[in-house]
GROMACS .gro file of C-alpha atoms in nm:
model
  224
    1GLN     CA    1  -0.932   0.023  -1.096
    2ARG     CA    2  -1.132   0.258  -1.350
    3ARG     CA    3  -0.978   0.074  -1.645
    4SER     CA    4  -0.943  -0.268  -1.493
    5ALA     CA    5  -1.287  -0.364  -1.652
    6ILE     CA    6  -1.137  -0.311  -2.001
    7ARG     CA    7  -0.778  -0.422  -1.944
    8TYR     CA    8  -0.833  -0.733  -1.759
    9SER     CA    9  -0.821  -0.912  -2.074
   10ILE     CA   10  -0.531  -0.741  -2.229
   11LYS     CA   11  -0.203  -0.954  -2.213
   12SER     CA   12   0.102  -0.824  -2.384
   13ASN     CA   13   0.436  -0.736  -2.331
   14SER     CA   14   0.399  -0.451  -2.564
   15PRO     CA   15   0.445  -0.080  -2.426
   16PHE     CA   16   0.129   0.003  -2.625
   17ALA     CA   17  -0.108  -0.215  -2.489
   18ALA     CA   18  -0.389  -0.034  -2.292
   19LYS     CA   19  -0.233   0.300  -2.380
   20ILE     CA   20  -0.390   0.344  -2.752
   21VAL     CA   21  -0.763   0.462  -2.747
   22CYS     CA   22  -1.005   0.484  -3.026
   23GLY     CA   23  -1.129   0.823  -3.061
   24GLU     CA   24  -1.486   0.731  -3.217
   25CYS     CA   25  -1.598   0.465  -2.945
   26GLY     CA   26  -1.355   0.500  -2.675
   27GLY     CA   27  -1.224   0.113  -2.680
   28PHE     CA   28  -0.847  -0.006  -2.645
   29TYR     CA   29  -0.658  -0.061  -2.955
   30GLY     CA   30  -0.492  -0.434  -3.001
   31SER     CA   31  -0.226  -0.555  -3.170
   32LYS     CA   32  -0.324  -0.725  -3.491
   33VAL     CA   33  -0.116  -0.943  -3.756
   34TRP     CA   34  -0.234  -1.005  -4.108
   35HIS     CA   35  -0.086  -1.274  -4.361
   36SER     CA   36   0.148  -1.407  -4.046
   37ASN     CA   37   0.275  -1.665  -4.275
   38SER     CA   38   0.350  -1.496  -4.568
   39LYS     CA   39   0.611  -1.243  -4.703
   40TYR     CA   40   0.324  -0.975  -4.680
   41ARG     CA   41   0.309  -1.002  -4.305
   42ASN     CA   42   0.168  -0.684  -4.166
   43THR     CA   43   0.122  -0.583  -3.815
   44GLY     CA   44  -0.007  -0.307  -3.631
   45TRP     CA   45  -0.296  -0.169  -3.400
   46ARG     CA   46  -0.678  -0.138  -3.443
   47CYS     CA   47  -0.939  -0.073  -3.216
   48ASN     CA   48  -1.071  -0.401  -3.041
   49ARG     CA   49  -1.429  -0.307  -3.064
   50LYS     CA   50  -1.420  -0.209  -3.438
   51TYR     CA   51  -1.662  -0.462  -3.550
   52ASP     CA   52  -1.863  -0.520  -3.215
   53GLY     CA   53  -2.153  -0.320  -3.345
   54GLY     CA   54  -2.375  -0.283  -3.645
   55GLN     CA   55  -2.107   0.019  -3.802
   56PRO     CA   56  -1.734  -0.051  -3.795
   57CYS     CA   57  -1.555   0.218  -3.606
   58ALA     CA   58  -1.403   0.457  -3.861
   59THR     CA   59  -1.061   0.533  -3.667
   60PRO     CA   60  -0.776   0.369  -3.888
   61PHE     CA   61  -0.551   0.086  -3.850
   62ILE     CA   62  -0.194   0.217  -3.737
   63ARG     CA   63   0.164   0.085  -3.762
   64GLU     CA   64   0.374   0.121  -3.446
   65GLU     CA   65   0.650   0.306  -3.686
   66GLU     CA   66   0.379   0.582  -3.714
   67LEU     CA   67   0.297   0.571  -3.351
   68LYS     CA   68   0.639   0.616  -3.263
   69ALA     CA   69   0.730   0.901  -3.468
   70ALA     CA   70   0.408   1.066  -3.378
   71PHE     CA   71   0.523   1.023  -2.998
   72LEU     CA   72   0.864   1.169  -3.111
   73THR     CA   73   0.677   1.465  -3.254
   74ALA     CA   74   0.458   1.524  -2.946
   75PHE     CA   75   0.741   1.489  -2.663
   76ASN     CA   76   0.972   1.731  -2.854
   77ARG     CA   77   0.705   1.991  -2.849
   78ILE     CA   78   0.711   1.984  -2.482
   79LEU     CA   79   1.069   1.963  -2.492
   80GLY     CA   80   1.056   2.311  -2.650
   81ASP     CA   81   0.903   2.417  -2.331
   82LYS     CA   82   1.105   2.231  -2.107
   83ASP     CA   83   1.200   2.516  -1.875
   84GLN     CA   84   0.850   2.667  -1.828
   85TYR     CA   85   0.702   2.311  -1.757
   86LEU     CA   86   0.970   2.259  -1.511
   87ASP     CA   87   0.911   2.586  -1.321
   88ALA     CA   88   0.561   2.546  -1.347
   89PHE     CA   89   0.554   2.219  -1.150
   90LYS     CA   90   0.825   2.305  -0.912
   91GLU     CA   91   0.572   2.555  -0.784
   92MET     CA   92   0.256   2.317  -0.796
   93LEU     CA   93   0.427   2.011  -0.652
   94PRO     CA   94   0.395   2.099  -0.298
   95LEU     CA   95   0.032   2.157  -0.372
   96LEU     CA   96  -0.035   1.801  -0.538
   97ALA     CA   97   0.130   1.653  -0.246
   98ASP     CA   98  -0.063   1.807   0.020
   99THR     CA   99  -0.315   1.572   0.133
  100THR     CA  100  -0.359   1.736   0.484
  101SER     CA  101  -0.720   1.836   0.416
  102LEU     CA  102  -0.830   1.473   0.302
  103GLU     CA  103  -0.636   1.322   0.586
  104ALA     CA  104  -0.845   1.560   0.821
  105LYS     CA  105  -1.147   1.451   0.657
  106LEU     CA  106  -1.044   1.097   0.689
  107ALA     CA  107  -1.002   1.101   1.060
  108GLU     CA  108  -1.313   1.249   1.096
  109ALA     CA  109  -1.519   0.991   0.883
  110GLN     CA  110  -1.301   0.726   1.075
  111ASN     CA  111  -1.437   0.842   1.412
  112ALA     CA  112  -1.777   0.845   1.297
  113SER     CA  113  -1.747   0.508   1.159
  114ASP     CA  114  -1.620   0.356   1.476
  115ALA     CA  115  -1.878   0.524   1.668
  116ALA     CA  116  -2.130   0.384   1.433
  117THR     CA  117  -1.994   0.048   1.466
  118GLY     CA  118  -2.009   0.081   1.847
  119ARG     CA  119  -2.335   0.173   1.883
  120MET     CA  120  -2.453  -0.132   1.685
  121ARG     CA  121  -2.247  -0.378   1.885
  122ARG     CA  122  -2.401  -0.237   2.208
  123HIS     CA  123  -2.737  -0.283   2.076
  124MET     CA  124  -2.655  -0.605   1.992
  125GLU     CA  125  -2.530  -0.667   2.316
  126GLU     CA  126  -2.827  -0.548   2.492
  127ASN     CA  127  -3.074  -0.754   2.322
  128ALA     CA  128  -2.859  -1.073   2.427
  129ARG     CA  129  -2.897  -0.938   2.780
  130ASN     CA  130  -3.251  -0.829   2.801
  131VAL     CA  131  -3.570  -0.970   2.589
  132GLN     CA  132  -3.674  -0.701   2.351
  133ASP     CA  133  -3.942  -0.664   2.071
  134GLN     CA  134  -3.741  -0.869   1.802
  135GLU     CA  135  -3.941  -0.633   1.541
  136GLU     CA  136  -3.836  -0.324   1.680
  137TYR     CA  137  -3.469  -0.448   1.755
  138LYS     CA  138  -3.460  -0.540   1.385
  139ARG     CA  139  -3.568  -0.198   1.259
  140ARG     CA  140  -3.304  -0.042   1.466
  141PHE     CA  141  -3.052  -0.297   1.360
  142ASP     CA  142  -3.128  -0.259   1.006
  143GLU     CA  143  -3.083   0.125   1.046
  144MET     CA  144  -2.750   0.085   1.240
  145SER     CA  145  -2.621  -0.147   0.983
  146GLU     CA  146  -2.696   0.099   0.697
  147GLU     CA  147  -2.557   0.377   0.869
  148CYS     CA  148  -2.209   0.157   0.935
  149GLU     CA  149  -2.234   0.091   0.566
  150GLN     CA  150  -2.244   0.459   0.463
  151ALA     CA  151  -1.953   0.551   0.710
  152GLU     CA  152  -1.701   0.262   0.612
  153LYS     CA  153  -1.793   0.362   0.240
  154LEU     CA  154  -1.706   0.729   0.295
  155VAL     CA  155  -1.390   0.596   0.478
  156SER     CA  156  -1.294   0.381   0.195
  157GLU     CA  157  -1.348   0.676  -0.068
  158LEU     CA  158  -1.132   0.918   0.145
  159LYS     CA  159  -0.858   0.674   0.153
  160ASP     CA  160  -0.886   0.607  -0.242
  161LYS     CA  161  -0.859   1.005  -0.309
  162ILE     CA  162  -0.526   1.000  -0.070
  163LEU     CA  163  -0.399   0.700  -0.279
  164GLU     CA  164  -0.493   0.866  -0.600
  165GLN     CA  165  -0.322   1.202  -0.551
  166ASN     CA  166  -0.013   1.049  -0.421
  167ALA     CA  167  -0.030   0.807  -0.754
  168ARG     CA  168  -0.054   1.127  -0.954
  169LYS     CA  169   0.215   1.312  -0.802
  170GLU     CA  170   0.464   1.007  -0.847
  171MET     CA  171   0.348   0.977  -1.191
  172ILE     CA  172   0.414   1.357  -1.256
  173CYS     CA  173   0.740   1.316  -1.065
  174ARG     CA  174   0.832   1.063  -1.310
  175PHE     CA  175   0.730   1.259  -1.601
  176LEU     CA  176   0.981   1.572  -1.483
  177ASP     CA  177   1.251   1.349  -1.387
  178GLU     CA  178   1.239   1.237  -1.786
  179LEU     CA  179   1.222   1.554  -1.904
  180ARG     CA  180   1.515   1.691  -1.705
  181LYS     CA  181   1.710   1.377  -1.832
  182ALA     CA  182   1.610   1.446  -2.208
  183GLY     CA  183   1.836   1.674  -2.425
  184ASP     CA  184   1.710   1.961  -2.662
  185ILE     CA  185   1.542   1.695  -2.888
  186VAL     CA  186   1.462   1.305  -2.876
  187THR     CA  187   1.534   1.115  -3.199
  188GLU     CA  188   1.493   0.772  -3.107
  189PHE     CA  189   1.173   0.637  -2.943
  190GLY     CA  190   1.235   0.452  -2.631
  191ALA     CA  191   0.957   0.209  -2.441
  192GLY     CA  192   1.088   0.363  -2.092
  193LEU     CA  193   1.046   0.714  -2.190
  194TRP     CA  194   0.701   0.624  -2.329
  195GLN     CA  195   0.567   0.437  -2.016
  196ALA     CA  196   0.711   0.719  -1.775
  197THR     CA  197   0.549   1.002  -1.987
  198VAL     CA  198   0.246   0.862  -2.175
  199GLU     CA  199  -0.101   0.816  -2.019
  200SER     CA  200  -0.274   0.759  -2.326
  201VAL     CA  201  -0.282   0.830  -2.671
  202THR     CA  202  -0.625   0.870  -2.853
  203VAL     CA  203  -0.635   0.809  -3.247
  204ASN     CA  204  -0.894   1.018  -3.408
  205THR     CA  205  -1.078   0.922  -3.753
  206ASP     CA  206  -0.822   1.180  -3.963
  207LYS     CA  207  -0.538   0.968  -3.850
  208SER     CA  208  -0.439   1.248  -3.586
  209PHE     CA  209  -0.314   1.114  -3.245
  210LYS     CA  210  -0.404   1.321  -2.904
  211PHE     CA  211  -0.100   1.247  -2.664
  212THR     CA  212  -0.206   1.282  -2.304
  213PHE     CA  213   0.097   1.298  -2.052
  214ARG     CA  214   0.153   1.197  -1.737
  215ASP     CA  215   0.111   1.576  -1.619
  216GLY     CA  216  -0.226   1.628  -1.782
  217SER     CA  217  -0.132   1.809  -2.070
  218GLU     CA  218  -0.219   1.731  -2.432
  219VAL     CA  219  -0.066   1.746  -2.767
  220LEU     CA  220  -0.219   1.693  -3.117
  221VAL     CA  221  -0.025   1.559  -3.374
  222ALA     CA  222  -0.159   1.551  -3.732
  223GLU     CA  223  -0.130   1.259  -3.963
  224PRO     CA  224   0.223   1.276  -4.129
   0.00000   0.00000   0.00000
């Protein structure tokens, strides 16, 4: 949801789509092809907003081979602390999975929302049965309507928080599964491993890469 405004127009089968972020403007990188019909054909990734403003972004064009190599470097650094990672998240996952507090707040908010809706319905029914001052009726109706909207908004926000927490837990579980399956070192790039473990990678103006993994950890890889 947070990224939909940017991602909606990105249509690509590449595992890198909507993953590479410009460290200068925050826009996503997109796949680019130069000299497509010649022997000098060149493909890679560049900030989609590079020329949107008056001053072009200073972040560089990158080739997929460079990105893959940087990913292997970053992931292998995590593999070096593999046991430490697994032990830490074994303790943390029950806490990440616990939505008891949010669910209690949701139940309370849902009851408040139902009560507000009931009061508004009774107000409308009373107006239908008995002649009332319509100006006063509308004033109270508007107040009740606002109360209902705010109550429904809180219910929606709490549901989203529960969903987000569960989704984050699932992403971390996938990340840890890939970590367990990996050996002492990964020597070949795999799209499945990339998708399961990488949340995003930020390209900086000095051509360094900051990888943000699904567990929230970050690894900076300098230009080779």
